[in-house]
Coordinates of C-alpha atoms in Angstrom, one line a residue:
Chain N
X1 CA 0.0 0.0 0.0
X2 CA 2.1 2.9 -1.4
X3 CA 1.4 6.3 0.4
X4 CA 2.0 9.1 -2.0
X5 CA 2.0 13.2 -0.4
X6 CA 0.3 16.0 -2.6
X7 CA 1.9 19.1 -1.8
X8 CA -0.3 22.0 -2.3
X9 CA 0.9 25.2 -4.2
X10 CA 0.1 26.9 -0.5
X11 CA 2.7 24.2 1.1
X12 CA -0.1 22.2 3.1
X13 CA 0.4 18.7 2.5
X14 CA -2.4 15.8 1.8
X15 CA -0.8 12.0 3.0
X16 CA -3.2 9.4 0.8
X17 CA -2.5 5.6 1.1
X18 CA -3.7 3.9 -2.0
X19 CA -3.6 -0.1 -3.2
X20 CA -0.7 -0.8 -5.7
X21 CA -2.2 -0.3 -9.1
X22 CA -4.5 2.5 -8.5
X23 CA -3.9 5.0 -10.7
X24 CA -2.9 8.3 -8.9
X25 CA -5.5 10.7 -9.8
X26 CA -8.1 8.1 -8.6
X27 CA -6.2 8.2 -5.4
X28 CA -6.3 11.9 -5.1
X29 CA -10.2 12.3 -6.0
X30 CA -10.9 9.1 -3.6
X31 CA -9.2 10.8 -1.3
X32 CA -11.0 14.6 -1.7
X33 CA -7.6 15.7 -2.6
X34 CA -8.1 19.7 -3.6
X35 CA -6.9 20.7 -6.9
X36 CA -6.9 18.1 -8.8
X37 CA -10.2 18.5 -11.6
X38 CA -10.1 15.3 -13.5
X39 CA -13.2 16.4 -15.5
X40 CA -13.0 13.5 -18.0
X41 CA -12.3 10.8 -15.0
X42 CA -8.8 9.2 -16.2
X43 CA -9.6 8.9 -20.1
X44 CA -6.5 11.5 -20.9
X45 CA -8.8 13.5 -22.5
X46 CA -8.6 17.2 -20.8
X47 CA -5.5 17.6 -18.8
X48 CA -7.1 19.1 -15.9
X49 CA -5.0 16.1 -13.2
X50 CA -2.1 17.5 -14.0
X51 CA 0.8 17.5 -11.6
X52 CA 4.6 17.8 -11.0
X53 CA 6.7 15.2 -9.7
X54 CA 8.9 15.4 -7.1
X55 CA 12.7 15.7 -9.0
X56 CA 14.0 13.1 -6.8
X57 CA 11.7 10.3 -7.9
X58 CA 11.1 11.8 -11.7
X59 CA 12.9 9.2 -13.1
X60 CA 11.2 6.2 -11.1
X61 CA 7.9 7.4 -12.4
X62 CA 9.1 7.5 -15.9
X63 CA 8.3 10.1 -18.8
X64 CA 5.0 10.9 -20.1
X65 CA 3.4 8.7 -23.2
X66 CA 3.4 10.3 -26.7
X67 CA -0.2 10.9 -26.1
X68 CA 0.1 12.6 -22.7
X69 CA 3.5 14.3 -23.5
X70 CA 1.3 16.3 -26.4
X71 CA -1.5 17.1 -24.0
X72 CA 0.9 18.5 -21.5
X73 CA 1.8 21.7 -23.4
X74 CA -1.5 22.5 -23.0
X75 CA -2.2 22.3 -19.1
X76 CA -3.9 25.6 -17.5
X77 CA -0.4 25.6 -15.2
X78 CA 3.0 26.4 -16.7
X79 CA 4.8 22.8 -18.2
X80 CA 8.1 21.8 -16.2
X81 CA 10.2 19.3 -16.7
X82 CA 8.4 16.5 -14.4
X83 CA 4.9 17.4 -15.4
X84 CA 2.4 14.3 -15.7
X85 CA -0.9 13.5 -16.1
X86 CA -1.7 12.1 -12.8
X87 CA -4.5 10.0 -14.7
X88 CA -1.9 8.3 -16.7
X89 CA 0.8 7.1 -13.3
X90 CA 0.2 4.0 -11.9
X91 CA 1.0 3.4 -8.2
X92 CA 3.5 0.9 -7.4
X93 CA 5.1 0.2 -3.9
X94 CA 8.5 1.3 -5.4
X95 CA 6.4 4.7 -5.5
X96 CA 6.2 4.3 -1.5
X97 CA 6.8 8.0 -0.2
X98 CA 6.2 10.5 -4.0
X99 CA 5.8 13.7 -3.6
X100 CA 3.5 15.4 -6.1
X101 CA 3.3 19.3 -6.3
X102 CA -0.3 20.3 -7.4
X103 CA -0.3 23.2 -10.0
X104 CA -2.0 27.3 -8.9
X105 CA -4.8 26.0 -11.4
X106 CA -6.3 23.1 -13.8
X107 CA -9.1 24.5 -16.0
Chain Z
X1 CA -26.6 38.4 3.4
X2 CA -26.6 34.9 4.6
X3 CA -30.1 33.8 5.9
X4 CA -30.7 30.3 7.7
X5 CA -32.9 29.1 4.4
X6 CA -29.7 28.6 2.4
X7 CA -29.3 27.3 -0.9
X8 CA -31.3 23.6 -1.8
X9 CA -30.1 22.0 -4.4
X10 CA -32.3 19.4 -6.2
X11 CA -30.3 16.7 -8.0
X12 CA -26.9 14.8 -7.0
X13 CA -25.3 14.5 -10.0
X14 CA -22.0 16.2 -11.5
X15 CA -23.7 19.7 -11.9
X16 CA -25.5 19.6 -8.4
X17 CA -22.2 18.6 -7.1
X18 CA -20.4 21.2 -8.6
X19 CA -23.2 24.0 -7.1
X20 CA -22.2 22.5 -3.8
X21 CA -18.5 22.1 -3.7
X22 CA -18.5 25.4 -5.9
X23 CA -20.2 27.3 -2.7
X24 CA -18.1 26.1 0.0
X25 CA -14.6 26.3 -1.8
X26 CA -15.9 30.5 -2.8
X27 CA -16.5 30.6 0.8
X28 CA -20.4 30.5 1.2
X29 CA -21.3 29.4 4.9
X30 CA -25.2 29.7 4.9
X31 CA -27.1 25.9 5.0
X32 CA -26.2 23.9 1.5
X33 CA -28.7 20.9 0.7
X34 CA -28.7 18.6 -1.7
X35 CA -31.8 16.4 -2.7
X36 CA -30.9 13.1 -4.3
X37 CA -32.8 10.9 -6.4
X38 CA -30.1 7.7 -6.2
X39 CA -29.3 5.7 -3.4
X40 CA -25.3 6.5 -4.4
X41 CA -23.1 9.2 -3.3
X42 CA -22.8 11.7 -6.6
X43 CA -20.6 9.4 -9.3
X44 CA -19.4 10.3 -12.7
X45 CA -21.4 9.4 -15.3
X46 CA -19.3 9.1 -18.7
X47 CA -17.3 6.2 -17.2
X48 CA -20.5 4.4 -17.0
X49 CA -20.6 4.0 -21.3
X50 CA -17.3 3.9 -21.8
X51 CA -15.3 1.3 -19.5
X52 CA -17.1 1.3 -16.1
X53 CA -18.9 -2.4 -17.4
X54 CA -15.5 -4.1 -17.6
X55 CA -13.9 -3.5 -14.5
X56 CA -14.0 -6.7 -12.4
X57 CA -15.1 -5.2 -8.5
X58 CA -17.5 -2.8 -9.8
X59 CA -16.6 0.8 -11.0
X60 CA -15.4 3.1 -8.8
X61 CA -17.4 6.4 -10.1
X62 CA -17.7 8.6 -6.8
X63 CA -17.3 11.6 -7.5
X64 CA -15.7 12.5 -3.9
X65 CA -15.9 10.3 -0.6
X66 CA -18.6 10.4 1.8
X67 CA -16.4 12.4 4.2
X68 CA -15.9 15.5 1.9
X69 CA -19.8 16.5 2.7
X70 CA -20.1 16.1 6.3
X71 CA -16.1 18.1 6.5
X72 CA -18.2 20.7 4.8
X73 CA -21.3 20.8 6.6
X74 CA -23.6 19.8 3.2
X75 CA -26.4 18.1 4.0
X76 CA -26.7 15.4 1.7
X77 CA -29.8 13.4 1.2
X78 CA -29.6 10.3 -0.6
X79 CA -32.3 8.4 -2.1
X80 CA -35.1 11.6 -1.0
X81 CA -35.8 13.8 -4.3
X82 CA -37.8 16.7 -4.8
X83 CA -41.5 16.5 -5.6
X84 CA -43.3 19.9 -5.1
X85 CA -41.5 23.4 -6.0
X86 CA -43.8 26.4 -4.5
X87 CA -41.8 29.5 -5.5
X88 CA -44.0 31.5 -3.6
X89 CA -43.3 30.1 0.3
X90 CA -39.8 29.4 -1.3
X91 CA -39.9 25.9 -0.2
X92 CA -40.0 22.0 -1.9
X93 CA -41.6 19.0 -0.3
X94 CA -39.0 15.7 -0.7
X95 CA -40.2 12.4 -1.1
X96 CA -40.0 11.4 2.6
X97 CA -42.3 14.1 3.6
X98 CA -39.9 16.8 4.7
X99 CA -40.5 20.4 3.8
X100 CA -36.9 22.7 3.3
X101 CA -36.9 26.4 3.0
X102 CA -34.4 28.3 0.4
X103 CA -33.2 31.1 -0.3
X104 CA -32.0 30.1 -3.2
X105 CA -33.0 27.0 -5.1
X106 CA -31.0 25.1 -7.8
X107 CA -32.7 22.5 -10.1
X108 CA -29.7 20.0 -11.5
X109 CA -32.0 17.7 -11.8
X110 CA -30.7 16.0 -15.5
X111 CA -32.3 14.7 -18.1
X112 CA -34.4 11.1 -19.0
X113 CA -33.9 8.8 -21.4
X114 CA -36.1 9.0 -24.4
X115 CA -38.2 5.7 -24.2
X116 CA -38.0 3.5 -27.2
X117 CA -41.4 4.3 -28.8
X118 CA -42.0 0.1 -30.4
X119 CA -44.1 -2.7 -29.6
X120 CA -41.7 -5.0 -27.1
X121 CA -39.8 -2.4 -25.5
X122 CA -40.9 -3.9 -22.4
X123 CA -39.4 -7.6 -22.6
X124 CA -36.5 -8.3 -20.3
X125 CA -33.2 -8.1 -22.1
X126 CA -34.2 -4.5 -23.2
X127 CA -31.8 -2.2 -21.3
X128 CA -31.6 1.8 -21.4
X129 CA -28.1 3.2 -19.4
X130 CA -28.5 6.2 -17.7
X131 CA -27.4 5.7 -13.9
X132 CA -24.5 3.8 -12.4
X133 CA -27.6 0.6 -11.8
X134 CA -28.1 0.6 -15.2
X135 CA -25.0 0.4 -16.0
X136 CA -24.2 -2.5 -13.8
X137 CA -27.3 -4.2 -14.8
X138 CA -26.1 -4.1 -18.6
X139 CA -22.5 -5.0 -17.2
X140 CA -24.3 -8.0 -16.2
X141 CA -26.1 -8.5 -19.5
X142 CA -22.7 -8.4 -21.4
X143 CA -21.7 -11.7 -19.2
X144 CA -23.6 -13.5 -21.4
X145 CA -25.2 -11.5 -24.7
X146 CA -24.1 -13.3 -27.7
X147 CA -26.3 -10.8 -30.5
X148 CA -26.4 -7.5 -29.7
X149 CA -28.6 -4.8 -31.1
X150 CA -27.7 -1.3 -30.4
X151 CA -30.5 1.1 -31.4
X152 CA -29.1 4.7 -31.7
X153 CA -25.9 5.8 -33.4
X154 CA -25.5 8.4 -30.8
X155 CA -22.3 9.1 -28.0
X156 CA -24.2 6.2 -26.1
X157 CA -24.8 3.7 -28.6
X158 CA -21.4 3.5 -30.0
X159 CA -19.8 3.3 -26.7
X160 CA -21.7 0.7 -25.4
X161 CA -21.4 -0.9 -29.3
X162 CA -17.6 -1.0 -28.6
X163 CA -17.9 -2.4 -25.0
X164 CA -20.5 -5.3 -25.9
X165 CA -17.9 -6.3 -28.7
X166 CA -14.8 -6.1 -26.4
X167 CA -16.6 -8.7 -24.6
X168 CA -17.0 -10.9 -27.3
X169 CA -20.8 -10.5 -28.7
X170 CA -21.7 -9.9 -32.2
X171 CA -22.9 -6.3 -32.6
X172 CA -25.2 -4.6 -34.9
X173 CA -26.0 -0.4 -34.6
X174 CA -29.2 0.3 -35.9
X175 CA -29.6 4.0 -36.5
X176 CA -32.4 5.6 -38.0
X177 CA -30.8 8.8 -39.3
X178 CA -28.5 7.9 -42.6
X179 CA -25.3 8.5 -40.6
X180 CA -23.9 7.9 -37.3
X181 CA -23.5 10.9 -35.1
X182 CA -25.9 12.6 -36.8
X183 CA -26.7 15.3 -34.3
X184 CA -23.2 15.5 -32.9
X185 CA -20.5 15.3 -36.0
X186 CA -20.4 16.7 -39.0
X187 CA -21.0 14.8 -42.4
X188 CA -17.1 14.7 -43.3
X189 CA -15.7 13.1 -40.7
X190 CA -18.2 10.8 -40.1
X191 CA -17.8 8.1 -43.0
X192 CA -13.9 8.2 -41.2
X193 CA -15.4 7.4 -37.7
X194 CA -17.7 4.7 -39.3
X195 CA -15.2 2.8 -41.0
X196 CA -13.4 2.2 -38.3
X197 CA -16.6 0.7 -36.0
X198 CA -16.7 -1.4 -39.3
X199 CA -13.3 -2.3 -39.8
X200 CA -13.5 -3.3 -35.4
X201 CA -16.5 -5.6 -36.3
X202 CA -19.4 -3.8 -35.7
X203 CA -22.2 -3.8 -38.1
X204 CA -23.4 -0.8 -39.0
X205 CA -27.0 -0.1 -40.3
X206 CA -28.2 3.5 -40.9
X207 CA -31.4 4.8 -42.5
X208 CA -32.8 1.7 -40.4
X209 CA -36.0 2.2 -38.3
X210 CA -36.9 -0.3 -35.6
X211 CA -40.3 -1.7 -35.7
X212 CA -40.5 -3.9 -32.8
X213 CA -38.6 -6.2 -30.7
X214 CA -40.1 -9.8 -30.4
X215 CA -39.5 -12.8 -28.0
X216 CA -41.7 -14.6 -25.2
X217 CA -40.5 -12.8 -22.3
X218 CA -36.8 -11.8 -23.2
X219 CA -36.2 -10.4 -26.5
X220 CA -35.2 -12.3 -29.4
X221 CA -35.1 -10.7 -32.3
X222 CA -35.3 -6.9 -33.8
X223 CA -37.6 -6.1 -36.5
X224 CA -36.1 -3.2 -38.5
X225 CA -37.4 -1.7 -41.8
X226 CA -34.5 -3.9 -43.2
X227 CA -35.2 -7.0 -41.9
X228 CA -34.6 -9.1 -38.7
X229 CA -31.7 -9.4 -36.2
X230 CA -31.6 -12.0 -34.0
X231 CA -30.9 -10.5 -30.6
X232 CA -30.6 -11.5 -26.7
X233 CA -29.6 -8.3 -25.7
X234 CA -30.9 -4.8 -26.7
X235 CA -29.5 -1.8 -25.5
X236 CA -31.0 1.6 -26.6
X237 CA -29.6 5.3 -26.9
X238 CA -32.4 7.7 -28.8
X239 CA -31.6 10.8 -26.9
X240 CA -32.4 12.1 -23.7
X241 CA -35.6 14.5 -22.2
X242 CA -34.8 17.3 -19.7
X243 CA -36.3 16.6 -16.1
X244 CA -38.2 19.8 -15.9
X245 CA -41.4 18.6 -14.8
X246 CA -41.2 19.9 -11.4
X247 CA -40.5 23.2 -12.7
X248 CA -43.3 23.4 -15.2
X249 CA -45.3 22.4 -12.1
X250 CA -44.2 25.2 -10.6
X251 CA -45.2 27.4 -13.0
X252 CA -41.9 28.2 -14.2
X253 CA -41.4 28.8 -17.6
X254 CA -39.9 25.3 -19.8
X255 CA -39.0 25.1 -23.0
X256 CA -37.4 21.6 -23.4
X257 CA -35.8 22.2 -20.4
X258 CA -35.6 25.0 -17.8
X259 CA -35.2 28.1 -19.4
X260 CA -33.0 30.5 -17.8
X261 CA -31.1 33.6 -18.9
X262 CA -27.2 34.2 -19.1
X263 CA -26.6 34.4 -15.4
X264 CA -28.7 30.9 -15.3
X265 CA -31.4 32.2 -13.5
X266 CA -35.1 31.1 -14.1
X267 CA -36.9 34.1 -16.6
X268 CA -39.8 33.8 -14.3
X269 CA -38.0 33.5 -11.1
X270 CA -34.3 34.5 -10.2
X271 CA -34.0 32.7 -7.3
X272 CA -34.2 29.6 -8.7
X273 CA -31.3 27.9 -11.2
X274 CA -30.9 25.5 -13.2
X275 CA -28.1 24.2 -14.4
X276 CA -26.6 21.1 -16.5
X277 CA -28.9 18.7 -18.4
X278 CA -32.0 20.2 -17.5
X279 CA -31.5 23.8 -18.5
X280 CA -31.8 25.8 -21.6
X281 CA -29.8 28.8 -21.3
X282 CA -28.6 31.3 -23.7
X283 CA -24.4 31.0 -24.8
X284 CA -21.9 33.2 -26.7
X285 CA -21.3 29.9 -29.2
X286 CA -24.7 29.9 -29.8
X287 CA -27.7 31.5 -31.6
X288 CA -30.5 31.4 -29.7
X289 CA -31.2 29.4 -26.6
X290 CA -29.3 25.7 -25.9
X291 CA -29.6 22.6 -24.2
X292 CA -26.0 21.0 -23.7
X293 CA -25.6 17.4 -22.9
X294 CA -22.2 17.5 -21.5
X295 CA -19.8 16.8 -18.0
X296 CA -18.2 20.1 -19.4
X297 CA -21.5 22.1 -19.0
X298 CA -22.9 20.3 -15.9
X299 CA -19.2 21.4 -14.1
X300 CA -18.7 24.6 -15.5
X301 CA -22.5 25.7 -15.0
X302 CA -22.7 24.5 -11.1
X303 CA -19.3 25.9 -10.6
X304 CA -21.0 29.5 -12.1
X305 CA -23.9 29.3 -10.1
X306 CA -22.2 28.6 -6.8
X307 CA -19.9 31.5 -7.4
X308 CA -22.9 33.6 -8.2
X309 CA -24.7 32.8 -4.9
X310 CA -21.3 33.2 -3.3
X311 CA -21.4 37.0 -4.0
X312 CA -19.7 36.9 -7.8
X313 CA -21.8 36.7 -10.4
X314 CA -20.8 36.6 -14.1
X315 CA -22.2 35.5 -17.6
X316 CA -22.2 31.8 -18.9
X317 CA -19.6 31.4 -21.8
X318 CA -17.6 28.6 -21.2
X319 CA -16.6 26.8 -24.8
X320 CA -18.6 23.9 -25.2
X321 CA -16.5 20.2 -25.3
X322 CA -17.5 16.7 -25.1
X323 CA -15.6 13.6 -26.0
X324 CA -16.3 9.9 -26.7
X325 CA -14.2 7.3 -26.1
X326 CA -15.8 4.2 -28.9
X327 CA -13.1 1.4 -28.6
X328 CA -10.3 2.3 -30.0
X329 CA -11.6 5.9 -31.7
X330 CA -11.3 8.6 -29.5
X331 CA -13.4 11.6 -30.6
X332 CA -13.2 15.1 -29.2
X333 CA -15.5 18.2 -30.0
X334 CA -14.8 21.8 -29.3
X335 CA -17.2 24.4 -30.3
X336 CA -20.7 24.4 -31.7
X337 CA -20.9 23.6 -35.2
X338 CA -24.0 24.3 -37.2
X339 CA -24.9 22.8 -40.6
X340 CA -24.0 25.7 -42.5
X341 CA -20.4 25.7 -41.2
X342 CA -17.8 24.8 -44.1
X343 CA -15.6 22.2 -43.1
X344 CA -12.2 21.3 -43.7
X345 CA -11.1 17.9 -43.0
X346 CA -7.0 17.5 -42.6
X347 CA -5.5 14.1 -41.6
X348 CA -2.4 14.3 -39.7
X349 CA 0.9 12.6 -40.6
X350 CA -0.2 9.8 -38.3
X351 CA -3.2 7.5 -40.1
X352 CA -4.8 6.8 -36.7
X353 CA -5.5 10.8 -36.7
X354 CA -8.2 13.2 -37.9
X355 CA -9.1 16.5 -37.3
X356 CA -12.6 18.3 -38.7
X357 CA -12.1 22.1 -38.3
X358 CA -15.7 23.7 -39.2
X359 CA -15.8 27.3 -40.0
X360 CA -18.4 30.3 -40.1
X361 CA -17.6 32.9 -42.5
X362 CA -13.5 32.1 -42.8
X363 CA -13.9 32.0 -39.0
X364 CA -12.8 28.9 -37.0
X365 CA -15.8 28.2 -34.7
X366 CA -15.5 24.6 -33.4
X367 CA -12.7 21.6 -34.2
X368 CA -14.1 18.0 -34.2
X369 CA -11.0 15.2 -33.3
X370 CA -10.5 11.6 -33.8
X371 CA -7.3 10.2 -31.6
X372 CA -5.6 13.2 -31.2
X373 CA -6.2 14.6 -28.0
X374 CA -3.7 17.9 -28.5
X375 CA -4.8 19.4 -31.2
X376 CA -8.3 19.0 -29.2
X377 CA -6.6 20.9 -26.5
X378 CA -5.0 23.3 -28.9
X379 CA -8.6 24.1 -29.9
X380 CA -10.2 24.5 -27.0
X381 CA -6.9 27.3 -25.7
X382 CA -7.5 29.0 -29.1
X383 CA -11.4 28.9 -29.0
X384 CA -11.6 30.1 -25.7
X385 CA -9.7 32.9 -26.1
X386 CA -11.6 34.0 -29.1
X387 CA -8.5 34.3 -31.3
X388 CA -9.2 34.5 -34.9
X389 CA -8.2 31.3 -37.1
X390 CA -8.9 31.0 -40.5
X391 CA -9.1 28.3 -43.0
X392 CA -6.1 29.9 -44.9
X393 CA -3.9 29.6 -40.7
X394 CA -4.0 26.1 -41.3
X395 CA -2.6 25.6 -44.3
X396 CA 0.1 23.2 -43.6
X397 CA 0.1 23.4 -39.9
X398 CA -1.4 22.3 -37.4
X399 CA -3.9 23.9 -34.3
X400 CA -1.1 22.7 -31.7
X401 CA 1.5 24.7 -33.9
X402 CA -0.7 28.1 -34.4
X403 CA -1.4 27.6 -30.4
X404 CA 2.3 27.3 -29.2
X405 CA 3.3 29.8 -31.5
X406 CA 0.5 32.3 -30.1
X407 CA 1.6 31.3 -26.3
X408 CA 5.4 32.0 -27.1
X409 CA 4.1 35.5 -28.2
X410 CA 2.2 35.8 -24.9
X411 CA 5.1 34.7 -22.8
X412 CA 7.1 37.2 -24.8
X413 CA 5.0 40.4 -24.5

């Protein structure tokens, strides 16, 4: 059971356990997790879960697919480096302890 | 301004949820209510169509948990709808016999399906999908369904055409328009999108009408003015009817649905809403009044209407989307089209890839996508914004291109 902390862009932090396999925005909306909009509900169809990994795990949770890398120049946040779709990363317990940042805004 | 009535919102679906999280998150403290037909917490509904049949526990649609309304003091009441509206002693009567007072009153209350208007429409094996029971009902169907008839070429119909043959049934779409999609795409791209249902399997018959279904007890077969399909499962998608009766009991004016001006407020009443489904409002992309079936509208409207009660009104303009997932086709709208829009129809480098861009007088006014999820977001930034793209922009480029290119310049100045 992987825990995974969403930092808000405020710095208040949300701790949410979630079964290995779950995808990560299902976690955070499970979990009432504030700032993540998943209006299409994990179909990588609107790019409103978006969020920044961590640096120090950015490589553990791997790059974006072709799909999602396209989507993610056109998040309402600014794209960085470790931006994903959190609808598109599956939890793992080598994923034990991520830190996501959530973005100022979604939509 | 806050005064113990409060705001009562009737219907717990996306667009009642978003009134309700919309009002606490804008700071509104007065007494929030919301009146739910279903026995669930408020779930998503396009999962339902799309996947929400194949996953093994059950789908997990909620749309928040359970805890998120009592942390925010809503009082949420499952399974007790609304039955009487009287505007006047600004209170409704719910189903278990309780009377609630507003101040302000919000009708998200959604739209029914359109009832399949043939002789055997009653026999078991004859499923409609609307809420997360029908949709495990038909889940349930699919264990077994070996001919499947899918009346409606709509959103609905294709999705569920896709699902039943994932799961290994014979499928046949029976739509009685002479193209799929006939309501929702326009006429070019749609001979792309149904060559691929085709190609997948599914048999496609438009310009078909359904007579009747037949069987002794369960359905077995589908008369259509083309002949007869064997069938042991039926599922149905004809369109959907606003759920506005409450307000034309009220005395409200309805019009196809609840018809309310720009801020969403009833003409004959401003403090009631409505908002999603049920309500027919006026919109920037539009000419005249609309009724938009979409998560998009249901979100963006709530999220409007709790603002507004929250002490910051505005106008409703958000740009219209919608997508479809239908097997492997993804298909993405952004904009309203009309039938006299031109259309130009580019495929990208990559064969799996479409785009539809319709325009109104040399104007780009709404982009239709199959697979290709970032030129449907480069639509939607550029559309939104109301910058100008005309048909002679796209020659040789892309929407993606002419939106990164108009973000750099942003960034820049």
């Amino acid at each position: 059971m992987p825990t995974v902390i969403f930092r808000s862009p405020d710095g208040t932090e949300r701790k949410v356990t979630a079964e290995s396999g779950t995808v990560l925005m299902q976690a955070a909306v499970s979990n009432g997790v504030e700032g993540i909009v998943a209006e299409c509900g994990g179909n990588a169809s609107c790019a409103t879960c978006h969020v920044y990994v961590a640096e120090d795990r950015s490589e553990l949770v791997g790059p974006p697919g072709n799909v999602e890398d396209e989507m993610l120049d056109f998040t309402a946040a600014e794209r960085r480096p470790t931006s994903r779709l959190s609808c598109q990363i599956q939890l793992s317990d080598a994923l034990d302890g991520l830190v996501v940042h959530v973005p100022e805004e979604q939509v | 301004m806050t005064s113990p009535a409060g705001v009562v919102v009737v219907g717990g679906g996306q667009a009642g949820f978003s009134v309700v999280s919309t009002l606490r998150a804008s700071g509104y403290d007065g007494p929030v209510t919301v009146c739910a037909a279903e026995p669930h917490l408020p779930y998503q509904r396009p999962p339902l169509s799309k996947k929400a049949h194949t996953e093994p526990d059950g789908p997990r649609v909620e749309l928040v948990p359970e805890s998120f309304y009592g942390e925010r003091d809503i009082d949420l009441r499952l399974g007790d709808d609304v039955i009487a509206l009287d505007t006047a002693a600004r209170t409704v009567l719910t189903r278990a016999g309780t009377r609630l007072s507003y101040d302000h009153l919000v009708l998200a209350t959604g739209a029914d399906n359109r009832r399949l208007p043939v002789p055997g429409a009653e026999l078991s094996g004859v499923h409609a999908l609307r809420s997360l029971d029908d949709a495990l009902t038909i889940g349930r169907a699919l264990e077994t369904a070996r001919d499947v008839v899918v009346v409606g070429g709509g959103f609905i119909g294709l999705e569920l055409a896709r699902v039943a043959l994932a799961r290994g049934a014979r499928v046949t779409v029976v739509e009685l328009a002479d193209r799929l999609l006939s309501r929702a795409v326009s006429p070019e791209l749609e001979p792309r999108l149904r060559e691929r249902h085709e190609r997948a399997g599914v048999r496609v018959l438009t310009g078909t009408a359904v007579q009747a279904l037949e069987g002794t007890g369960r359905v077995e077969r589908v008369v259509t003015s083309h002949g007869v399909l064997p069938a042991d499962l039926v599922v149905y998608g004809i369109g959907a009817v606003p759920r506005d009766e409450l307000a034309r009991e009220a005395g409200l004016e309805v019009a196809d649905g609840v018809v309310v001006d720009e801020q969403l407020r009833s003409v004959t009443d401003p403090r009631v809403s409505a908002v999603g489904d049920c309500a027919r409002h006026p919109h920037p992309h539009a000419e005249g009044l609309v009724r938009l079936e979409s998560v998009q509208n249901a979100i963006d409207q709530g999220a409007l209407v709790g603002r507004r009660i929250a002490g910051s009104p505005a106008a409703y303009e958000s740009l219209p989307w919608f997508w479809s997932d239908q097997g492997d086709v993804k298909l993405q709208i952004a904009g309203l089209r009309s039938a006299s829009d031109d259309v130009l129809l580019v495929p990208d480098e990559s064969p799996e890839r479409l785009a539809a861009y319709a325009f109104r007088a040399d104007r780009l006014v709404a982009v239709e996508t199959l697979n290709w999820p970032a030129e449907h977001l480069a639509a939607r930034r550029l559309l939104e914004r109301h910058t100008p793209v005309s048909a002679a922009d796209l020659a040789g480029t892309t929407l993606r291109a002419l939106a990164r290119a108009r973000r750099t310049a942003e960034v820049r100045t």
